[in-house]
Short mmCIF file of C-alpha atoms in Angstrom, two decimals:
data_model
loop_
_atom_site.label_atom_id
_atom_site.label_comp_id
_atom_site.label_asym_id
_atom_site.label_seq_id
_atom_site.Cartn_x
_atom_site.Cartn_y
_atom_site.Cartn_z
CA MET A 1 -39.35 54.77 9.19
CA SER A 2 -37.86 55.75 13.10
CA ALA A 3 -33.79 56.28 14.00
CA GLN A 4 -34.52 53.95 16.61
CA ASN A 5 -35.84 51.16 13.98
CA SER A 6 -33.31 52.00 11.05
CA THR A 7 -30.38 51.41 13.96
CA LEU A 8 -32.17 48.10 14.67
CA ARG A 9 -32.47 46.88 11.29
CA GLY A 10 -28.69 47.94 10.01
CA LEU A 11 -27.57 45.64 12.75
CA ALA A 12 -29.81 42.84 12.58
CA PHE A 13 -28.50 43.34 8.18
CA ALA A 14 -25.17 43.62 10.12
CA PHE A 15 -26.13 40.14 12.54
CA LEU A 16 -27.15 38.54 9.42
CA GLY A 17 -23.65 39.24 7.22
CA PHE A 18 -21.01 37.96 10.10
CA ALA A 19 -23.27 35.00 10.04
CA VAL A 20 -23.09 34.80 6.82
CA PHE A 21 -19.17 35.53 6.93
CA ALA A 22 -18.74 32.53 8.88
CA THR A 23 -20.82 30.15 7.52
CA HIS A 24 -18.57 30.80 4.35
CA ASP A 25 -15.61 30.06 6.76
CA VAL A 26 -16.61 26.90 7.44
CA PHE A 27 -16.73 25.93 4.01
CA ILE A 28 -13.24 27.41 3.21
CA LYS A 29 -12.26 24.31 6.30
CA VAL A 30 -14.04 22.01 4.86
CA LEU A 31 -12.38 22.27 1.57
CA GLY A 32 -8.98 23.12 2.59
CA GLY A 33 -8.47 19.43 4.21
CA THR A 34 -9.13 18.17 0.45
CA TYR A 35 -7.00 21.12 -1.75
CA SER A 36 -4.86 23.90 -1.99
CA VAL A 37 -6.32 27.29 -1.11
CA LEU A 38 -5.03 28.41 -4.57
CA GLN A 39 -7.38 26.29 -5.68
CA ILE A 40 -9.85 26.72 -3.62
CA ILE A 41 -10.33 31.04 -4.59
CA PHE A 42 -9.71 30.69 -8.27
CA PHE A 43 -12.82 28.77 -8.32
CA ALA A 44 -14.77 30.27 -5.43
CA THR A 45 -13.52 33.85 -7.36
CA LEU A 46 -14.73 32.37 -10.37
CA PHE A 47 -18.33 31.74 -9.39
CA SER A 48 -18.32 35.22 -6.87
CA PHE A 49 -17.05 37.38 -10.37
CA VAL A 50 -20.69 36.57 -11.17
CA PRO A 51 -22.56 38.39 -9.55
CA MET A 52 -20.57 41.17 -8.78
CA ALA A 53 -19.74 41.92 -12.42
CA VAL A 54 -23.68 42.81 -12.12
CA THR A 55 -22.92 45.84 -9.75
CA ILE A 56 -20.04 46.51 -12.08
CA LEU A 57 -21.64 46.83 -15.19
CA ALA A 58 -24.60 48.98 -13.37
CA ASP A 59 -21.42 51.97 -12.96
CA ARG A 60 -21.62 52.76 -16.59
CA THR A 61 -19.99 56.19 -16.05
CA THR A 62 -17.62 57.24 -18.50
CA GLY A 63 -14.12 55.57 -17.82
CA ASN A 64 -14.74 53.52 -15.00
CA PHE A 65 -12.82 51.47 -15.49
CA LEU A 66 -9.72 53.78 -15.55
CA PRO A 67 -7.98 54.05 -12.00
CA HIS A 68 -6.86 57.54 -10.92
CA HIS A 69 -4.14 56.12 -8.83
CA PRO A 70 -2.92 53.17 -11.13
CA TRP A 71 0.14 51.58 -8.65
CA LEU A 72 -2.50 52.16 -5.33
CA VAL A 73 -4.86 50.47 -6.98
CA LEU A 74 -2.93 47.31 -8.12
CA LEU A 75 -1.06 47.12 -4.09
CA ARG A 76 -4.23 47.59 -2.99
CA SER A 77 -5.06 44.26 -4.75
CA ALA A 78 -2.28 42.71 -4.10
CA LEU A 79 -2.50 42.67 -0.37
CA MET A 80 -6.67 41.51 -0.84
CA VAL A 81 -5.42 38.66 -2.95
CA THR A 82 -2.64 37.97 -0.29
CA ALA A 83 -4.94 38.70 3.00
CA MET A 84 -7.10 36.34 1.14
CA SER A 85 -4.32 33.48 0.52
CA CYS A 86 -3.43 34.24 3.85
CA ALA A 87 -7.11 33.74 5.91
CA PHE A 88 -8.10 30.62 3.37
CA TYR A 89 -4.90 29.24 4.57
CA ALA A 90 -5.18 29.75 8.26
CA PHE A 91 -9.12 28.67 8.23
CA SER A 92 -7.80 25.73 6.77
CA VAL A 93 -5.63 24.75 9.36
CA LEU A 94 -6.04 25.78 12.90
CA PRO A 95 -9.15 25.69 14.65
CA LEU A 96 -12.21 28.42 13.46
CA ALA A 97 -11.64 30.50 16.74
CA GLU A 98 -8.41 31.07 17.30
CA VAL A 99 -8.51 32.33 13.82
CA TYR A 100 -11.22 34.76 14.10
CA SER A 101 -9.07 35.89 17.71
CA LEU A 102 -5.63 37.05 15.42
CA LEU A 103 -8.02 38.10 12.77
CA PHE A 104 -9.73 40.46 15.08
CA SER A 105 -6.40 42.46 15.96
CA PHE A 106 -7.56 44.20 12.33
CA PRO A 107 -8.93 48.09 14.13
CA LEU A 108 -5.50 48.35 15.87
CA ILE A 109 -3.53 47.33 12.76
CA VAL A 110 -5.88 49.79 10.59
CA THR A 111 -5.19 52.52 13.34
CA VAL A 112 -1.53 52.21 13.21
CA LEU A 113 -1.03 52.76 9.15
CA SER A 114 -4.11 55.11 9.14
CA ILE A 115 -0.97 57.49 10.50
CA PRO A 116 1.52 57.48 8.18
CA ILE A 117 -0.70 57.19 5.21
CA LEU A 118 -4.03 58.85 5.78
CA GLY A 119 -1.75 60.96 8.45
CA GLU A 120 -4.01 60.42 11.30
CA VAL A 121 -3.41 61.52 14.81
CA VAL A 122 -3.85 58.62 17.43
CA ARG A 123 -4.04 59.83 20.84
CA ALA A 124 -2.44 58.38 24.52
CA GLN A 125 -5.62 56.30 25.12
CA ARG A 126 -6.14 54.74 21.62
CA TRP A 127 -2.35 53.82 21.58
CA ALA A 128 -3.17 52.32 24.72
CA ALA A 129 -6.20 50.07 23.26
CA VAL A 130 -2.97 48.80 21.00
CA GLY A 131 -1.18 48.53 23.07
CA VAL A 132 -3.18 45.92 25.00
CA GLY A 133 -4.66 44.49 22.02
CA LEU A 134 -1.86 43.23 21.46
CA ILE A 135 -1.11 41.56 25.00
CA GLY A 136 -4.67 39.68 23.66
CA VAL A 137 -3.19 38.16 20.61
CA LEU A 138 0.55 37.77 23.15
CA ILE A 139 -2.12 35.39 24.82
CA VAL A 140 -3.75 33.38 21.70
CA LEU A 141 0.10 32.55 20.20
CA ARG A 142 1.33 32.25 24.00
CA PRO A 143 4.70 32.29 22.25
CA GLY A 144 7.35 29.47 24.22
CA ALA A 145 4.50 27.99 25.77
CA THR A 146 2.64 26.75 22.70
CA ASP A 147 4.24 25.65 18.76
CA ILE A 148 3.50 29.55 16.53
CA THR A 149 3.17 27.77 13.27
CA LEU A 150 3.17 28.65 9.94
CA GLY A 151 -1.60 29.37 10.28
CA HIS A 152 -1.06 31.34 13.28
CA LEU A 153 1.79 33.67 10.87
CA ALA A 154 -0.79 33.05 8.17
CA ALA A 155 -3.86 34.60 10.22
CA LEU A 156 -1.63 37.80 11.55
CA SER A 157 -1.06 38.37 7.74
CA ALA A 158 -3.95 38.59 6.37
CA ALA A 159 -5.05 41.16 9.26
CA PHE A 160 -2.28 43.08 7.78
CA CYS A 161 -2.89 42.61 4.71
CA SER A 162 -6.43 43.91 5.06
CA ALA A 163 -6.25 46.33 6.98
CA PHE A 164 -3.20 47.81 4.53
CA ALA A 165 -6.08 47.55 2.14
CA SER A 166 -8.84 49.04 3.95
CA VAL A 167 -6.13 51.95 4.87
CA LEU A 168 -5.80 52.82 1.18
CA VAL A 169 -9.34 52.35 -0.07
CA ARG A 170 -9.98 55.76 2.80
CA LYS A 171 -6.96 57.44 1.13
CA ILE A 172 -8.15 56.77 -2.62
CA GLY A 173 -11.55 55.76 -2.80
CA ASN A 174 -13.04 59.49 -2.84
CA GLU A 175 -11.29 59.50 -6.77
CA GLU A 176 -12.05 55.84 -8.10
CA ARG A 177 -14.77 54.59 -9.28
CA SER A 178 -16.07 51.27 -7.07
CA ALA A 179 -16.14 49.55 -10.66
CA VAL A 180 -12.66 49.86 -10.44
CA LEU A 181 -11.73 48.64 -6.51
CA ILE A 182 -14.40 45.78 -7.11
CA LEU A 183 -12.62 44.23 -10.77
CA TYR A 184 -8.84 44.93 -10.34
CA PRO A 185 -8.75 43.15 -6.97
CA MET A 186 -10.95 39.97 -8.82
CA LEU A 187 -9.22 39.89 -11.76
CA LEU A 188 -5.61 39.35 -10.22
CA ALA A 189 -6.89 37.26 -8.33
CA ILE A 190 -8.45 34.67 -11.05
CA VAL A 191 -5.16 35.33 -12.69
CA VAL A 192 -2.14 34.59 -10.08
CA MET A 193 -4.37 31.66 -9.20
CA SER A 194 -4.85 29.79 -12.90
CA ILE A 195 -1.13 30.72 -13.32
CA ALA A 196 -0.86 28.29 -9.86
CA GLN A 197 -3.42 25.83 -11.17
CA PRO A 198 -1.02 23.44 -13.18
CA ALA A 199 0.95 22.73 -9.51
CA VAL A 200 -1.88 22.13 -7.24
CA TYR A 201 -4.90 21.38 -9.48
CA GLN A 202 -7.05 18.82 -8.05
CA PRO A 203 -10.45 17.10 -10.01
CA PRO A 204 -13.07 18.49 -7.60
CA SER A 205 -16.62 16.24 -7.26
CA LEU A 206 -19.50 17.58 -7.91
CA LEU A 207 -19.93 18.68 -4.15
CA HIS A 208 -16.23 19.63 -3.75
CA LEU A 209 -17.13 22.70 -7.10
CA ALA A 210 -20.44 23.15 -5.36
CA MET A 211 -19.33 23.89 -1.90
CA MET A 212 -16.70 26.74 -3.56
CA ALA A 213 -19.21 28.35 -5.54
CA LEU A 214 -20.88 28.66 -2.50
CA VAL A 215 -17.81 29.90 -0.96
CA GLY A 216 -17.64 32.49 -3.67
CA VAL A 217 -21.20 33.44 -3.36
CA LEU A 218 -21.99 33.20 0.74
CA SER A 219 -18.87 36.17 0.48
CA VAL A 220 -21.36 38.72 -1.91
CA ILE A 221 -24.33 38.40 -0.09
CA ALA A 222 -22.21 39.09 3.41
CA GLN A 223 -20.18 42.13 1.24
CA HIS A 224 -23.71 43.72 0.60
CA LEU A 225 -25.36 42.54 3.76
CA ILE A 226 -22.78 44.56 5.65
CA ILE A 227 -23.15 47.22 2.89
CA LEU A 228 -27.25 48.32 3.46
CA ALA A 229 -26.66 47.31 7.74
CA TYR A 230 -24.14 50.86 7.36
CA ARG A 231 -26.59 52.61 5.27
CA ALA A 232 -29.22 51.72 7.95
CA ALA A 233 -27.23 52.71 10.86
CA PRO A 234 -25.17 54.48 12.58
CA ALA A 235 -21.15 53.39 12.25
CA GLY A 236 -20.56 53.09 15.44
CA ALA A 237 -23.87 51.09 16.12
CA VAL A 238 -22.34 49.02 13.36
CA ALA A 239 -19.13 47.77 13.36
CA PRO A 240 -18.49 46.49 17.25
CA SER A 241 -20.93 43.52 15.61
CA GLN A 242 -18.32 41.77 13.58
CA TYR A 243 -17.27 40.43 16.81
CA SER A 244 -20.36 38.01 16.73
CA GLN A 245 -18.32 36.22 14.49
CA ILE A 246 -16.25 34.92 16.81
CA ILE A 247 -19.56 33.52 18.40
CA TRP A 248 -20.19 31.22 15.56
CA ALA A 249 -17.28 29.85 15.58
CA THR A 250 -17.27 28.39 18.16
CA ILE A 251 -20.62 26.99 17.67
CA PHE A 252 -19.25 25.10 13.98
CA GLY A 253 -15.81 24.83 15.25
CA VAL A 254 -17.80 22.63 18.01
CA ILE A 255 -20.25 21.00 16.13
CA PHE A 256 -18.21 20.23 13.26
CA PHE A 257 -14.66 20.15 14.06
CA GLY A 258 -14.49 18.99 17.59
CA GLU A 259 -13.17 22.12 18.24
CA HIS A 260 -13.06 23.53 22.13
CA PRO A 261 -10.94 26.32 22.52
CA ASP A 262 -8.46 26.88 25.20
CA ILE A 263 -9.03 29.45 27.95
CA TRP A 264 -5.66 31.02 27.09
CA VAL A 265 -7.60 31.46 23.07
CA ALA A 266 -11.05 32.58 24.80
CA VAL A 267 -9.15 35.71 27.45
CA GLY A 268 -6.78 36.55 24.43
CA ALA A 269 -9.67 37.04 22.43
CA SER A 270 -11.56 38.62 24.64
CA ILE A 271 -9.03 41.10 25.20
CA ILE A 272 -8.56 41.47 21.79
CA ILE A 273 -12.41 42.32 20.46
CA ALA A 274 -12.75 44.96 23.94
CA SER A 275 -9.36 47.09 22.64
CA GLY A 276 -11.06 47.33 18.78
CA VAL A 277 -14.37 47.94 20.55
CA PHE A 278 -13.03 50.53 22.45
CA VAL A 279 -10.74 52.18 19.40
CA VAL A 280 -14.60 51.98 17.07
CA TRP A 281 -15.87 53.57 20.17
CA ARG A 282 -13.47 56.43 20.19
CA GLU A 283 -13.79 57.68 16.64
CA SER A 284 -17.49 57.38 17.31
CA ARG A 285 -17.61 60.16 19.71
CA ALA A 286 -19.25 63.67 18.69
CA ASN A 287 -15.63 65.19 19.94
CA THR A 288 -13.90 62.91 18.50
CA THR A 289 -9.69 63.93 18.29
CA SER A 290 -10.19 61.21 15.18
CA ALA A 291 -9.99 63.39 11.76
CA ASN A 292 -9.96 60.02 9.01
CA THR A 293 -11.82 57.76 11.48
CA PRO A 294 -10.14 54.88 9.69
CA VAL A 295 -11.65 52.32 11.49
CA LEU A 296 -15.75 53.56 11.23
CA ARG A 297 -15.55 53.97 8.15
CA VAL A 298 -13.94 50.74 7.38
CA ARG A 299 -17.55 49.52 5.46
CA SER A 300 -15.74 45.81 5.15
CA PRO A 301 -13.31 44.50 7.26
CA ARG A 302 -13.13 41.20 5.26
CA SER A 303 -11.02 42.06 3.05
CA ASP A 304 -9.71 38.15 2.68
CA THR A 305 -13.51 37.46 0.74
CA GLY A 306 -11.78 38.62 -2.34
CA ALA A 307 -14.97 40.16 -3.46
CA THR A 308 -15.13 43.10 -1.32
CA ARG A 309 -17.66 45.28 -2.38
CA PRO A 310 -16.17 49.64 -0.85
CA GLY A 311 -18.09 51.79 1.19
CA GLU A 312 -20.92 53.68 0.05
#
């Protein structure tokens, strides 16, 4: 297969994967109108655990369930569960496009966190991109002009926790088995959410239970498609495709929820996306000054789904 055909194939996988993610988020929003996000996460994780278990059991390396960095693995797992809880809540209470606009601050946060955690050197141009991206976030939030709700804070918290978890993977990923990085967050989510069930549980209808199962299955499918994308195409080509989610979010928001993002959300989102794309471009240059390329090497920017497969 030629390099061009391989890149096109990778991009097709990526765009399809992020379309599946956007569909996944529609189901979260529908379910969030009736059920606690803690209940949705519990059932979604249970159902996603089944296909993930196939991946885990396929890795038969001796000791593959014993982490080399147990406290960092636990911290990453807690960050992923927190990111998932915050993202699910944000999707349930805010317009889809607005949530994505704030989640897209992820690469900017990764850039900042990579300095203390990975020892990354961030020079003036990437710092400028981070600053411009922050302006975009402020335009979306418009503090003083509109109310900043718990949903907005949850979306930003999800972006921060996802970015933190992704940087930790860059730090320990080469020393930990994929099985460990997959298994521990899912088990922690199941344990924590099961403890919360007596306080939040509502008996779901058969249709809603099927939708919760679909949330889990769709997250696994989307993660797998994105990993296939990175195997087929250069990271610099694949990474910007994540921003296609806002197109789906806008379409789905209009069709299913009657959401019409205002001009300020569109302007802010455009600025955030431009800043993120610039960071990816800077890291992908052949003569890059980035030693770790922390954003470029994030194989799955959706730690908020819980069923995240680390980069391969």
